[in-house]
Short mmCIF file of C-alpha atoms in Angstrom, two decimals:
data_model
loop_
_atom_site.label_atom_id
_atom_site.label_comp_id
_atom_site.label_asym_id
_atom_site.label_seq_id
_atom_site.Cartn_x
_atom_site.Cartn_y
_atom_site.Cartn_z
CA UNK A 1 -69.41 -30.59 -31.74
CA UNK A 2 -66.73 -30.58 -34.38
CA UNK A 3 -65.76 -27.86 -36.81
CA UNK A 4 -64.24 -28.49 -40.23
CA UNK A 5 -60.93 -26.60 -40.31
CA UNK A 6 -58.93 -25.22 -43.21
CA UNK A 7 -55.99 -27.68 -43.69
CA UNK A 8 -53.23 -26.93 -41.20
CA UNK A 9 -49.81 -28.49 -41.54
CA UNK A 10 -47.13 -29.72 -39.17
CA UNK A 11 -43.57 -28.45 -39.17
CA UNK A 12 -42.28 -31.82 -37.91
CA UNK A 13 -43.90 -34.09 -40.47
CA UNK A 14 -45.99 -32.33 -43.06
CA UNK A 15 -44.55 -28.95 -44.01
CA UNK A 16 -44.54 -25.38 -42.97
CA UNK A 17 -47.60 -23.87 -44.67
CA UNK A 18 -50.49 -22.81 -42.44
CA UNK A 19 -50.47 -23.92 -38.83
CA UNK A 20 -47.25 -25.65 -37.83
CA UNK A 21 -46.14 -27.48 -34.75
CA UNK A 22 -43.59 -25.64 -32.73
CA UNK A 23 -41.76 -25.05 -29.54
CA UNK A 24 -40.97 -21.76 -27.97
CA UNK A 25 -37.41 -22.14 -26.83
CA UNK A 26 -36.25 -21.10 -23.69
CA UNK A 27 -34.41 -20.27 -20.55
CA UNK A 28 -35.10 -16.93 -19.04
CA UNK A 29 -36.55 -16.29 -15.58
CA UNK A 30 -40.06 -14.90 -15.25
CA UNK A 31 -40.28 -11.41 -13.83
CA UNK A 32 -41.24 -11.67 -10.19
CA UNK A 33 -40.02 -15.26 -9.90
CA UNK A 34 -40.38 -16.43 -6.30
CA UNK A 35 -38.00 -18.48 -4.20
CA UNK A 36 -40.43 -21.42 -4.46
CA UNK A 37 -40.12 -21.58 -8.23
CA UNK A 38 -38.54 -24.95 -9.14
CA UNK A 39 -35.34 -25.31 -11.13
CA UNK A 40 -36.83 -26.30 -14.49
CA UNK A 41 -33.67 -28.18 -15.38
CA UNK A 42 -34.73 -30.83 -12.87
CA UNK A 43 -38.04 -31.37 -14.64
CA UNK A 44 -37.31 -31.01 -18.35
CA UNK A 45 -36.28 -33.73 -20.85
CA UNK A 46 -35.32 -33.67 -24.49
CA UNK A 47 -37.08 -36.25 -26.69
CA UNK A 48 -35.70 -37.83 -29.87
CA UNK A 49 -38.06 -39.98 -31.90
CA UNK A 50 -37.19 -42.22 -34.86
CA UNK A 51 -40.42 -42.31 -36.83
CA UNK A 52 -41.72 -44.28 -39.78
CA UNK A 53 -44.47 -42.52 -41.68
CA UNK A 54 -46.83 -44.87 -43.58
CA UNK A 55 -46.74 -44.85 -47.37
CA UNK A 56 -50.32 -44.42 -48.58
CA UNK A 57 -49.23 -44.36 -52.22
CA UNK A 58 -47.76 -47.87 -51.87
CA UNK A 59 -49.46 -49.12 -48.69
CA UNK A 60 -47.58 -52.44 -48.61
CA UNK A 61 -44.33 -50.54 -48.07
CA UNK A 62 -43.30 -49.88 -44.45
CA UNK A 63 -42.72 -46.17 -45.11
CA UNK A 64 -39.81 -43.77 -44.80
CA UNK A 65 -37.70 -43.27 -41.67
CA UNK A 66 -36.78 -39.91 -40.17
CA UNK A 67 -36.03 -38.31 -36.83
CA UNK A 68 -37.91 -35.60 -34.94
CA UNK A 69 -37.14 -33.98 -31.62
CA UNK A 70 -39.30 -32.46 -28.95
CA UNK A 71 -39.58 -31.60 -25.28
CA UNK A 72 -41.22 -33.28 -22.33
CA UNK A 73 -41.52 -32.60 -18.60
CA UNK A 74 -41.95 -34.67 -15.47
CA UNK A 75 -45.36 -34.79 -13.78
CA UNK A 76 -46.65 -36.77 -10.81
CA UNK A 77 -46.41 -40.53 -10.99
CA UNK A 78 -42.92 -40.44 -12.52
CA UNK A 79 -44.47 -39.71 -15.92
CA UNK A 80 -43.30 -37.57 -18.83
CA UNK A 81 -45.84 -35.33 -20.54
CA UNK A 82 -45.35 -34.16 -24.13
CA UNK A 83 -47.26 -33.65 -27.38
CA UNK A 84 -48.75 -36.55 -29.30
CA UNK A 85 -47.19 -35.28 -32.51
CA UNK A 86 -43.72 -35.57 -30.97
CA UNK A 87 -44.16 -39.33 -30.45
CA UNK A 88 -46.45 -40.32 -33.33
CA UNK A 89 -45.52 -43.20 -35.66
CA UNK A 90 -42.60 -43.97 -33.37
CA UNK A 91 -40.13 -46.80 -33.90
CA UNK A 92 -37.51 -45.90 -31.31
CA UNK A 93 -37.80 -43.27 -28.62
CA UNK A 94 -35.15 -41.80 -26.31
CA UNK A 95 -35.10 -39.04 -23.71
CA UNK A 96 -32.22 -37.00 -22.29
CA UNK A 97 -31.96 -35.07 -19.06
CA UNK A 98 -30.37 -31.64 -18.88
CA UNK A 99 -26.68 -32.06 -18.16
CA UNK A 100 -26.74 -35.85 -18.60
CA UNK A 101 -25.27 -37.20 -21.90
CA UNK A 102 -26.93 -40.59 -21.47
CA UNK A 103 -29.80 -41.59 -23.78
CA UNK A 104 -32.65 -43.34 -21.96
CA UNK A 105 -35.00 -45.55 -24.01
CA UNK A 106 -38.63 -44.53 -23.49
CA UNK A 107 -42.02 -45.88 -24.47
CA UNK A 108 -45.41 -44.30 -25.16
CA UNK A 109 -47.74 -45.16 -22.30
CA UNK A 110 -50.75 -43.12 -23.51
CA UNK A 111 -51.39 -40.99 -26.55
CA UNK A 112 -54.34 -38.74 -27.42
CA UNK A 113 -54.17 -37.63 -31.02
CA UNK A 114 -57.40 -35.64 -30.74
CA UNK A 115 -55.90 -33.26 -28.17
CA UNK A 116 -52.20 -33.68 -29.06
CA UNK A 117 -51.02 -34.95 -25.68
CA UNK A 118 -49.04 -38.03 -24.66
CA UNK A 119 -47.50 -39.68 -21.61
CA UNK A 120 -44.12 -41.43 -21.78
CA UNK A 121 -42.52 -43.91 -19.40
CA UNK A 122 -38.86 -44.74 -18.83
CA UNK A 123 -38.06 -48.09 -17.24
CA UNK A 124 -34.40 -47.37 -16.40
CA UNK A 125 -34.31 -47.14 -12.58
CA UNK A 126 -31.80 -44.28 -12.28
CA UNK A 127 -33.53 -42.05 -14.82
CA UNK A 128 -35.73 -40.34 -12.22
CA UNK A 129 -32.87 -39.62 -9.83
CA UNK A 130 -32.98 -35.93 -8.82
CA UNK A 131 -35.89 -35.21 -11.22
CA UNK A 132 -38.82 -33.23 -9.81
CA UNK A 133 -42.43 -33.27 -11.06
CA UNK A 134 -44.03 -29.99 -12.02
CA UNK A 135 -47.41 -28.94 -10.63
CA UNK A 136 -50.37 -27.62 -12.63
CA UNK A 137 -52.12 -24.33 -12.06
CA UNK A 138 -55.03 -22.91 -14.05
CA UNK A 139 -55.72 -20.94 -17.24
CA UNK A 140 -53.50 -17.82 -17.16
CA UNK A 141 -55.19 -14.44 -17.13
CA UNK A 142 -55.08 -12.14 -20.15
CA UNK A 143 -52.11 -9.76 -20.31
CA UNK A 144 -50.03 -11.86 -17.90
CA UNK A 145 -46.60 -13.18 -18.79
CA UNK A 146 -45.71 -16.86 -19.22
CA UNK A 147 -42.43 -18.66 -19.96
CA UNK A 148 -42.18 -21.63 -22.30
CA UNK A 149 -39.26 -24.05 -22.02
CA UNK A 150 -37.68 -26.53 -24.41
CA UNK A 151 -34.86 -27.36 -26.81
CA UNK A 152 -34.45 -25.48 -30.11
CA UNK A 153 -33.39 -27.08 -33.38
CA UNK A 154 -29.62 -26.95 -33.72
CA UNK A 155 -28.98 -26.64 -30.00
CA UNK A 156 -28.42 -29.06 -27.15
CA UNK A 157 -28.97 -26.67 -24.25
CA UNK A 158 -32.27 -25.65 -22.76
CA UNK A 159 -33.69 -22.31 -23.79
CA UNK A 160 -36.66 -20.15 -22.81
CA UNK A 161 -38.82 -17.46 -24.31
CA UNK A 162 -41.49 -15.28 -22.77
CA UNK A 163 -44.89 -14.26 -24.06
CA UNK A 164 -47.98 -12.36 -22.96
CA UNK A 165 -51.34 -14.14 -22.89
CA UNK A 166 -53.43 -12.39 -25.54
CA UNK A 167 -56.46 -14.66 -26.06
CA UNK A 168 -58.36 -17.68 -24.72
CA UNK A 169 -60.17 -19.28 -27.64
CA UNK A 170 -61.62 -22.48 -29.09
CA UNK A 171 -59.66 -23.47 -32.20
CA UNK A 172 -58.53 -26.38 -34.36
CA UNK A 173 -55.65 -28.53 -33.15
CA UNK A 174 -53.39 -29.05 -36.16
CA UNK A 175 -52.22 -32.57 -35.23
CA UNK A 176 -55.56 -34.13 -36.18
CA UNK A 177 -56.75 -31.11 -38.20
CA UNK A 178 -60.34 -31.99 -37.30
CA UNK A 179 -60.60 -31.54 -33.52
CA UNK A 180 -61.23 -28.19 -31.88
CA UNK A 181 -60.54 -27.54 -28.21
CA UNK A 182 -59.76 -24.75 -25.79
CA UNK A 183 -56.54 -22.95 -26.65
CA UNK A 184 -54.46 -20.11 -25.18
CA UNK A 185 -52.74 -17.65 -27.48
CA UNK A 186 -49.51 -15.91 -26.53
CA UNK A 187 -47.38 -13.36 -28.35
CA UNK A 188 -43.98 -14.98 -28.85
CA UNK A 189 -41.65 -15.84 -31.70
CA UNK A 190 -42.24 -19.26 -33.24
CA UNK A 191 -39.44 -21.78 -33.69
CA UNK A 192 -40.41 -25.14 -35.23
CA UNK A 193 -39.13 -28.47 -33.99
CA UNK A 194 -39.51 -28.28 -30.20
CA UNK A 195 -43.09 -28.96 -29.15
CA UNK A 196 -44.21 -30.36 -25.81
CA UNK A 197 -42.41 -27.89 -23.57
CA UNK A 198 -44.08 -26.76 -20.34
CA UNK A 199 -45.51 -23.25 -20.12
CA UNK A 200 -44.92 -21.86 -16.63
CA UNK A 201 -46.30 -19.01 -14.60
CA UNK A 202 -45.21 -18.50 -11.00
CA UNK A 203 -43.44 -21.84 -11.10
CA UNK A 204 -46.49 -23.90 -12.10
CA UNK A 205 -47.59 -25.35 -15.44
CA UNK A 206 -50.37 -23.41 -17.15
CA UNK A 207 -50.09 -25.19 -20.51
CA UNK A 208 -48.08 -27.18 -23.04
CA UNK A 209 -46.55 -25.48 -26.10
CA UNK A 210 -47.73 -27.10 -29.31
CA UNK A 211 -48.53 -24.98 -32.37
CA UNK A 212 -48.33 -21.56 -33.96
CA UNK A 213 -48.42 -19.62 -37.21
CA UNK A 214 -45.53 -19.46 -39.65
CA UNK A 215 -44.33 -17.34 -42.51
CA UNK A 216 -46.35 -14.26 -43.38
CA UNK A 217 -49.63 -15.49 -41.83
CA UNK A 218 -48.90 -13.88 -38.46
CA UNK A 219 -45.91 -12.68 -36.49
CA UNK A 220 -45.17 -13.49 -32.85
CA UNK A 221 -48.25 -15.68 -32.33
CA UNK A 222 -48.12 -19.03 -30.57
CA UNK A 223 -50.55 -21.41 -28.91
CA UNK A 224 -50.50 -23.57 -25.82
CA UNK A 225 -52.73 -26.42 -24.65
CA UNK A 226 -54.37 -25.12 -21.44
CA UNK A 227 -54.77 -26.93 -18.13
CA UNK A 228 -58.47 -27.97 -18.55
CA UNK A 229 -57.53 -30.00 -21.64
CA UNK A 230 -54.53 -31.49 -19.81
CA UNK A 231 -56.60 -32.43 -16.75
CA UNK A 232 -59.24 -34.08 -18.91
CA UNK A 233 -56.59 -36.19 -20.64
CA UNK A 234 -55.04 -37.26 -17.34
CA UNK A 235 -58.44 -38.16 -15.89
CA UNK A 236 -59.40 -40.13 -19.01
CA UNK A 237 -56.33 -42.38 -18.73
CA UNK A 238 -56.81 -43.17 -15.04
CA UNK A 239 -58.49 -46.47 -15.95
CA UNK A 240 -55.49 -47.46 -18.12
CA UNK A 241 -57.12 -46.60 -21.45
CA UNK A 242 -57.72 -43.43 -23.45
CA UNK A 243 -61.33 -43.22 -24.65
CA UNK A 244 -61.24 -40.07 -26.79
CA UNK A 245 -63.46 -37.01 -26.57
CA UNK A 246 -67.23 -37.25 -26.54
CA UNK A 247 -69.39 -35.28 -28.96
CA UNK A 248 -72.89 -33.86 -29.02
CA UNK A 249 -72.92 -34.57 -32.76
CA UNK A 250 -75.18 -31.65 -33.63
CA UNK A 251 -74.91 -28.51 -35.74
CA UNK A 252 -76.33 -25.22 -34.50
CA UNK A 253 -76.66 -21.55 -35.53
CA UNK A 254 -76.37 -18.37 -33.46
CA UNK A 255 -79.59 -16.42 -32.97
CA UNK A 256 -78.52 -12.79 -33.09
CA UNK A 257 -81.00 -11.67 -35.77
CA UNK A 258 -83.95 -9.86 -34.09
CA UNK A 259 -86.44 -10.91 -36.76
CA UNK A 260 -85.48 -14.57 -36.47
CA UNK A 261 -85.81 -14.41 -32.69
CA UNK A 262 -89.33 -12.99 -32.93
CA UNK A 263 -90.44 -15.75 -35.32
CA UNK A 264 -89.15 -18.36 -32.86
CA UNK A 265 -90.95 -16.71 -29.96
CA UNK A 266 -87.77 -15.70 -28.15
CA UNK A 267 -87.34 -12.74 -25.83
CA UNK A 268 -84.94 -9.97 -26.71
CA UNK A 269 -82.46 -11.20 -24.09
CA UNK A 270 -79.58 -12.43 -26.30
CA UNK A 271 -80.07 -16.04 -25.22
CA UNK A 272 -80.36 -19.26 -27.21
CA UNK A 273 -78.98 -21.02 -30.29
CA UNK A 274 -80.91 -22.92 -32.96
CA UNK A 275 -80.21 -26.62 -33.59
CA UNK A 276 -79.95 -27.01 -37.38
CA UNK A 277 -79.30 -30.77 -37.49
CA UNK A 278 -78.86 -33.76 -35.21
CA UNK A 279 -76.50 -36.41 -36.58
CA UNK A 280 -77.78 -39.96 -36.72
CA UNK A 281 -76.24 -42.41 -34.22
CA UNK A 282 -74.74 -39.47 -32.33
CA UNK A 283 -75.19 -38.69 -28.64
CA UNK A 284 -78.15 -36.35 -29.17
CA UNK A 285 -79.98 -38.56 -31.69
CA UNK A 286 -83.53 -39.14 -30.43
CA UNK A 287 -83.24 -36.44 -27.75
CA UNK A 288 -82.64 -33.13 -29.52
CA UNK A 289 -84.37 -32.19 -32.76
CA UNK A 290 -83.65 -29.81 -35.61
CA UNK A 291 -85.49 -26.60 -34.78
CA UNK A 292 -84.91 -26.82 -31.01
CA UNK A 293 -83.65 -23.64 -29.38
CA UNK A 294 -81.10 -24.41 -26.66
CA UNK A 295 -81.42 -21.92 -23.80
CA UNK A 296 -79.17 -23.38 -21.09
CA UNK A 297 -76.56 -26.13 -20.81
CA UNK A 298 -76.02 -27.68 -17.38
CA UNK A 299 -77.80 -24.66 -15.93
CA UNK A 300 -75.56 -22.10 -17.65
CA UNK A 301 -77.33 -19.55 -19.91
CA UNK A 302 -76.35 -19.93 -23.58
CA UNK A 303 -75.73 -16.63 -25.31
CA UNK A 304 -77.20 -15.98 -28.74
CA UNK A 305 -73.67 -16.34 -30.12
CA UNK A 306 -73.29 -19.84 -28.62
CA UNK A 307 -71.04 -18.79 -25.74
CA UNK A 308 -71.41 -19.40 -22.01
CA UNK A 309 -69.68 -17.92 -18.97
CA UNK A 310 -67.44 -20.56 -17.36
CA UNK A 311 -64.98 -19.90 -14.54
CA UNK A 312 -65.03 -16.19 -15.28
CA UNK A 313 -64.31 -16.64 -19.00
CA UNK A 314 -66.70 -16.67 -21.97
CA UNK A 315 -66.17 -19.90 -23.91
CA UNK A 316 -68.10 -21.71 -26.60
CA UNK A 317 -71.00 -23.85 -25.42
CA UNK A 318 -69.24 -27.04 -26.51
CA UNK A 319 -66.55 -26.47 -23.87
CA UNK A 320 -69.08 -27.80 -21.33
CA UNK A 321 -69.25 -31.05 -23.31
CA UNK A 322 -65.47 -31.07 -23.80
CA UNK A 323 -64.87 -31.62 -20.09
CA UNK A 324 -67.13 -34.67 -19.88
CA UNK A 325 -66.50 -38.36 -20.54
CA UNK A 326 -68.21 -41.34 -22.14
CA UNK A 327 -71.40 -42.11 -20.23
CA UNK A 328 -71.69 -38.64 -18.66
CA UNK A 329 -74.82 -36.59 -19.28
CA UNK A 330 -75.33 -32.99 -20.28
CA UNK A 331 -78.65 -31.26 -19.50
CA UNK A 332 -80.38 -28.68 -21.69
CA UNK A 333 -83.29 -26.34 -21.25
CA UNK A 334 -84.74 -26.17 -24.76
CA UNK A 335 -87.61 -24.42 -26.50
CA UNK A 336 -89.54 -26.71 -28.86
CA UNK A 337 -92.72 -25.58 -30.63
CA UNK A 338 -93.21 -22.84 -28.04
CA UNK A 339 -92.79 -25.16 -25.03
CA UNK A 340 -89.82 -25.32 -22.69
CA UNK A 341 -88.39 -28.80 -22.16
CA UNK A 342 -85.69 -30.19 -19.90
CA UNK A 343 -83.63 -32.66 -21.92
CA UNK A 344 -80.72 -34.92 -20.95
CA UNK A 345 -78.14 -36.25 -23.42
CA UNK A 346 -75.89 -39.20 -22.57
CA UNK A 347 -72.52 -38.57 -24.22
CA UNK A 348 -70.28 -40.80 -26.32
CA UNK A 349 -67.62 -40.39 -29.04
CA UNK A 350 -68.90 -40.06 -32.60
CA UNK A 351 -66.75 -42.31 -34.80
CA UNK A 352 -67.67 -40.78 -38.23
CA UNK A 353 -65.66 -37.68 -37.30
CA UNK A 354 -62.52 -39.80 -37.59
CA UNK A 355 -62.88 -39.66 -41.40
CA UNK A 356 -61.75 -36.03 -41.29
CA UNK A 357 -58.88 -36.61 -38.85
CA UNK A 358 -55.27 -37.42 -39.62
CA UNK A 359 -54.52 -40.91 -38.28
CA UNK A 360 -51.28 -42.01 -36.63
CA UNK A 361 -49.74 -45.19 -35.27
CA UNK A 362 -51.70 -47.39 -37.66
CA UNK A 363 -50.98 -49.10 -40.98
CA UNK A 364 -52.86 -48.20 -44.16
CA UNK A 365 -55.69 -50.63 -44.97
CA UNK A 366 -55.65 -51.93 -48.54
CA UNK A 367 -56.43 -54.77 -50.97
CA UNK A 368 -54.41 -55.49 -54.13
CA UNK A 369 -56.25 -57.57 -56.73
CA UNK A 370 -55.05 -58.03 -60.32
CA UNK A 371 -52.82 -54.99 -59.90
CA UNK A 372 -55.77 -52.87 -58.75
CA UNK A 373 -55.12 -51.14 -55.41
CA UNK A 374 -58.14 -50.42 -53.23
CA UNK A 375 -58.11 -48.31 -50.06
CA UNK A 376 -60.67 -46.68 -47.75
CA UNK A 377 -61.12 -42.95 -48.16
CA UNK A 378 -59.44 -41.10 -45.28
CA UNK A 379 -57.78 -37.75 -44.72
CA UNK A 380 -54.39 -39.48 -44.92
CA UNK A 381 -55.25 -40.94 -48.32
CA UNK A 382 -56.67 -37.67 -49.65
CA UNK A 383 -53.51 -35.82 -48.74
CA UNK A 384 -51.11 -38.51 -49.96
CA UNK A 385 -52.73 -38.90 -53.37
CA UNK A 386 -53.65 -35.22 -53.74
CA UNK A 387 -57.05 -36.68 -54.57
CA UNK A 388 -59.28 -33.81 -55.57
CA UNK A 389 -61.86 -35.27 -57.94
CA UNK A 390 -65.34 -33.85 -57.48
CA UNK A 391 -66.81 -37.18 -56.39
CA UNK A 392 -64.12 -37.89 -53.81
CA UNK A 393 -64.23 -34.35 -52.50
CA UNK A 394 -68.01 -34.52 -52.12
CA UNK A 395 -67.99 -37.91 -50.37
CA UNK A 396 -65.19 -36.81 -48.07
CA UNK A 397 -66.69 -33.45 -47.12
CA UNK A 398 -70.30 -34.67 -46.82
CA UNK A 399 -69.56 -38.03 -45.19
CA UNK A 400 -70.95 -36.79 -41.87
CA UNK A 401 -73.48 -34.09 -42.80
CA UNK A 402 -75.21 -36.26 -45.43
CA UNK A 403 -75.07 -39.36 -43.15
CA UNK A 404 -73.16 -41.36 -45.77
CA UNK A 405 -71.72 -43.37 -42.88
CA UNK A 406 -75.16 -44.88 -42.27
CA UNK A 407 -75.00 -46.77 -45.58
CA UNK A 408 -71.30 -47.63 -45.60
CA UNK A 409 -68.74 -47.21 -42.89
CA UNK A 410 -65.91 -46.97 -45.45
CA UNK A 411 -65.81 -45.49 -48.95
CA UNK A 412 -63.58 -47.76 -51.03
CA UNK A 413 -61.42 -46.03 -53.63
CA UNK A 414 -59.46 -47.52 -56.52
CA UNK A 415 -56.36 -45.62 -55.43
CA UNK A 416 -53.96 -46.93 -58.09
CA UNK A 417 -53.57 -49.28 -61.04
CA UNK A 418 -50.27 -51.18 -61.17
CA UNK A 419 -49.78 -51.55 -64.91
CA UNK A 420 -49.89 -55.18 -66.07
CA UNK A 421 -51.49 -57.11 -68.98
CA UNK A 422 -54.25 -58.28 -66.62
CA UNK A 423 -55.53 -54.72 -66.07
CA UNK A 424 -54.88 -53.12 -69.45
CA UNK A 425 -57.22 -50.16 -70.16
CA UNK A 426 -58.24 -49.78 -66.51
CA UNK A 427 -55.97 -46.81 -65.77
CA UNK A 428 -58.69 -44.24 -66.46
CA UNK A 429 -60.68 -45.63 -63.54
CA UNK A 430 -58.09 -44.53 -60.98
CA UNK A 431 -59.63 -42.61 -58.05
CA UNK A 432 -63.07 -44.06 -58.78
CA UNK A 433 -65.29 -45.26 -55.94
CA UNK A 434 -66.34 -48.92 -55.81
CA UNK A 435 -70.06 -49.56 -55.34
CA UNK A 436 -70.46 -53.31 -56.05
CA UNK A 437 -68.50 -56.44 -56.94
CA UNK A 438 -70.46 -59.19 -58.68
CA UNK A 439 -73.66 -57.58 -57.43
CA UNK A 440 -72.59 -57.35 -53.78
CA UNK A 441 -72.65 -53.88 -52.23
CA UNK A 442 -69.26 -52.81 -50.89
CA UNK A 443 -69.73 -51.07 -47.55
CA UNK A 444 -66.24 -51.59 -46.13
CA UNK A 445 -62.89 -53.03 -47.19
CA UNK A 446 -63.69 -56.47 -45.75
CA UNK A 447 -66.63 -56.74 -48.19
CA UNK A 448 -64.25 -56.21 -51.09
CA UNK A 449 -61.72 -58.77 -49.86
CA UNK A 450 -64.51 -61.31 -49.36
CA UNK A 451 -65.92 -60.74 -52.86
CA UNK A 452 -62.51 -61.30 -54.47
CA UNK A 453 -61.97 -64.48 -52.45
CA UNK A 454 -65.09 -66.16 -53.85
CA UNK A 455 -64.69 -68.34 -56.98
CA UNK A 456 -66.15 -66.74 -60.09
CA UNK A 457 -65.65 -66.73 -63.85
CA UNK A 458 -65.46 -62.94 -63.98
CA UNK A 459 -65.17 -60.23 -61.34
CA UNK A 460 -67.39 -57.32 -62.28
CA UNK A 461 -66.41 -54.19 -60.34
CA UNK A 462 -69.09 -51.49 -60.54
CA UNK A 463 -67.94 -47.91 -59.99
CA UNK A 464 -70.10 -45.20 -58.51
CA UNK A 465 -71.44 -42.82 -61.14
CA UNK A 466 -69.97 -44.87 -64.01
CA UNK A 467 -72.06 -46.96 -66.39
CA UNK A 468 -69.08 -49.03 -67.53
CA UNK A 469 -67.72 -51.46 -64.93
CA UNK A 470 -64.24 -52.98 -64.63
CA UNK A 471 -64.35 -56.64 -65.67
CA UNK A 472 -61.49 -58.93 -64.67
CA UNK A 473 -61.32 -62.47 -66.06
CA UNK A 474 -60.72 -64.82 -63.13
CA UNK A 475 -58.51 -67.18 -65.11
CA UNK A 476 -56.04 -64.32 -65.74
CA UNK A 477 -55.75 -63.26 -62.09
CA UNK A 478 -53.72 -66.14 -60.66
CA UNK A 479 -50.98 -66.14 -63.37
CA UNK A 480 -50.59 -62.39 -62.85
CA UNK A 481 -50.26 -62.49 -59.06
CA UNK A 482 -46.61 -63.48 -58.75
CA UNK A 483 -45.62 -61.27 -61.66
CA UNK A 484 -47.22 -58.21 -60.05
CA UNK A 485 -45.87 -59.05 -56.60
CA UNK A 486 -42.34 -59.33 -57.98
CA UNK A 487 -42.40 -56.25 -60.23
CA UNK A 488 -43.91 -53.97 -57.54
CA UNK A 489 -42.24 -55.58 -54.52
CA UNK A 490 -45.55 -56.43 -52.87
CA UNK A 491 -44.91 -58.71 -49.89
CA UNK A 492 -48.53 -58.70 -48.69
CA UNK A 493 -51.57 -58.38 -50.97
CA UNK A 494 -53.93 -57.05 -48.34
CA UNK A 495 -54.07 -55.62 -44.87
CA UNK A 496 -57.44 -55.43 -43.14
CA UNK A 497 -56.36 -54.41 -39.63
CA UNK A 498 -56.34 -51.02 -37.87
CA UNK A 499 -59.88 -50.04 -38.89
CA UNK A 500 -60.97 -46.65 -37.54
CA UNK A 501 -64.63 -47.52 -38.09
CA UNK A 502 -66.81 -49.96 -36.10
#
């Protein structure tokens, strides 16, 4: 189950409005620290990442270079754990140990952008000398104190801050801005630029620092990735590959209204949620139906607000699914047309959700033809172009709920018009959506590239919702190619790799 979030931002790469990525900076002993508590300096590393962010406005360009810093810590297997956003779009990565001036080249072994976690490896033999792995504990209890370690901006020495656990919730992770997982809230000052630090309680890791609020939104509020999310990530990569989270791919409503419960034949026991839609090609397609009332999930009673009791904490029903993997099953007791049914759903990831997620470590897909630049509609493109036309906004927001993905896996946008005599008068069509080329339906970028590669006298590009197409005379295309490539420094006229769709 996914939730569409408001549009959080990152302090490292995107800005400081809304949710930002952070680190709570640190070095202060926890009250009641025991003799067994490890010396954190033997487990902590500082990460410096030279990144290259893709240029979606001119997708043939490699993008701009910059540096970001973060924190990591040693875990079992001689591995370094940190946030995905610390090592995204990396070009060169180094780590430093506390008290050691040497820079050690590192590489990303695994990265999970949907839960903002990553594992790094260092091949230099002497790097691990005297370093100790930290152990994991469990979700910290409310009103207990935790310490979060890392390296603040402008400082080279380790620092620590303390916070009290104030909430265990299910919220949006700002790195992808589309994935929601379990989260632990603490009251602590927020300092951007040092994510990935370990959060310790009684000498063991209870989470990873990763995001918080900035500005006037909230004061002294920060968030950590809790141990269940960390354990799931580590288990997922045991086979040498990260497979992403699975999804039920349904929408449901709480059933707290007494009148609605009576109509559905439910007891007044505050149990059950109503399935409002089942997404096509999703895990539950063909098993659950709109109108089903879900009473239990894996034997756990579902409250009328959609929450279940798990390990002594009330969490959203989808947390049960969150802890499962591709091929696992989840069992429901459901009420359908007055009859109770036992239903089993085999789980898998739901690729259409990727449309709403920020993407990293991939190149923009594009086709340039006669100075016309075509790209698939993605969250990255929407943000880069500040594309807010009604048609694009509708297609983007309803891509999943209206099952637009069933007809076309990619929505192809005329993202720009590079002014040239061959495309005079086409500028007004910018940000239009392509529906057909020479009568062929365009369902993904490869369809467009194939249509332009076929010999023709004219290329007629039909735009969705527009009665007037773009018509390009074929004889004028070839003479314009080198001119456009030279003027706009285009070294490659198309890139069809790194598709996020099947």
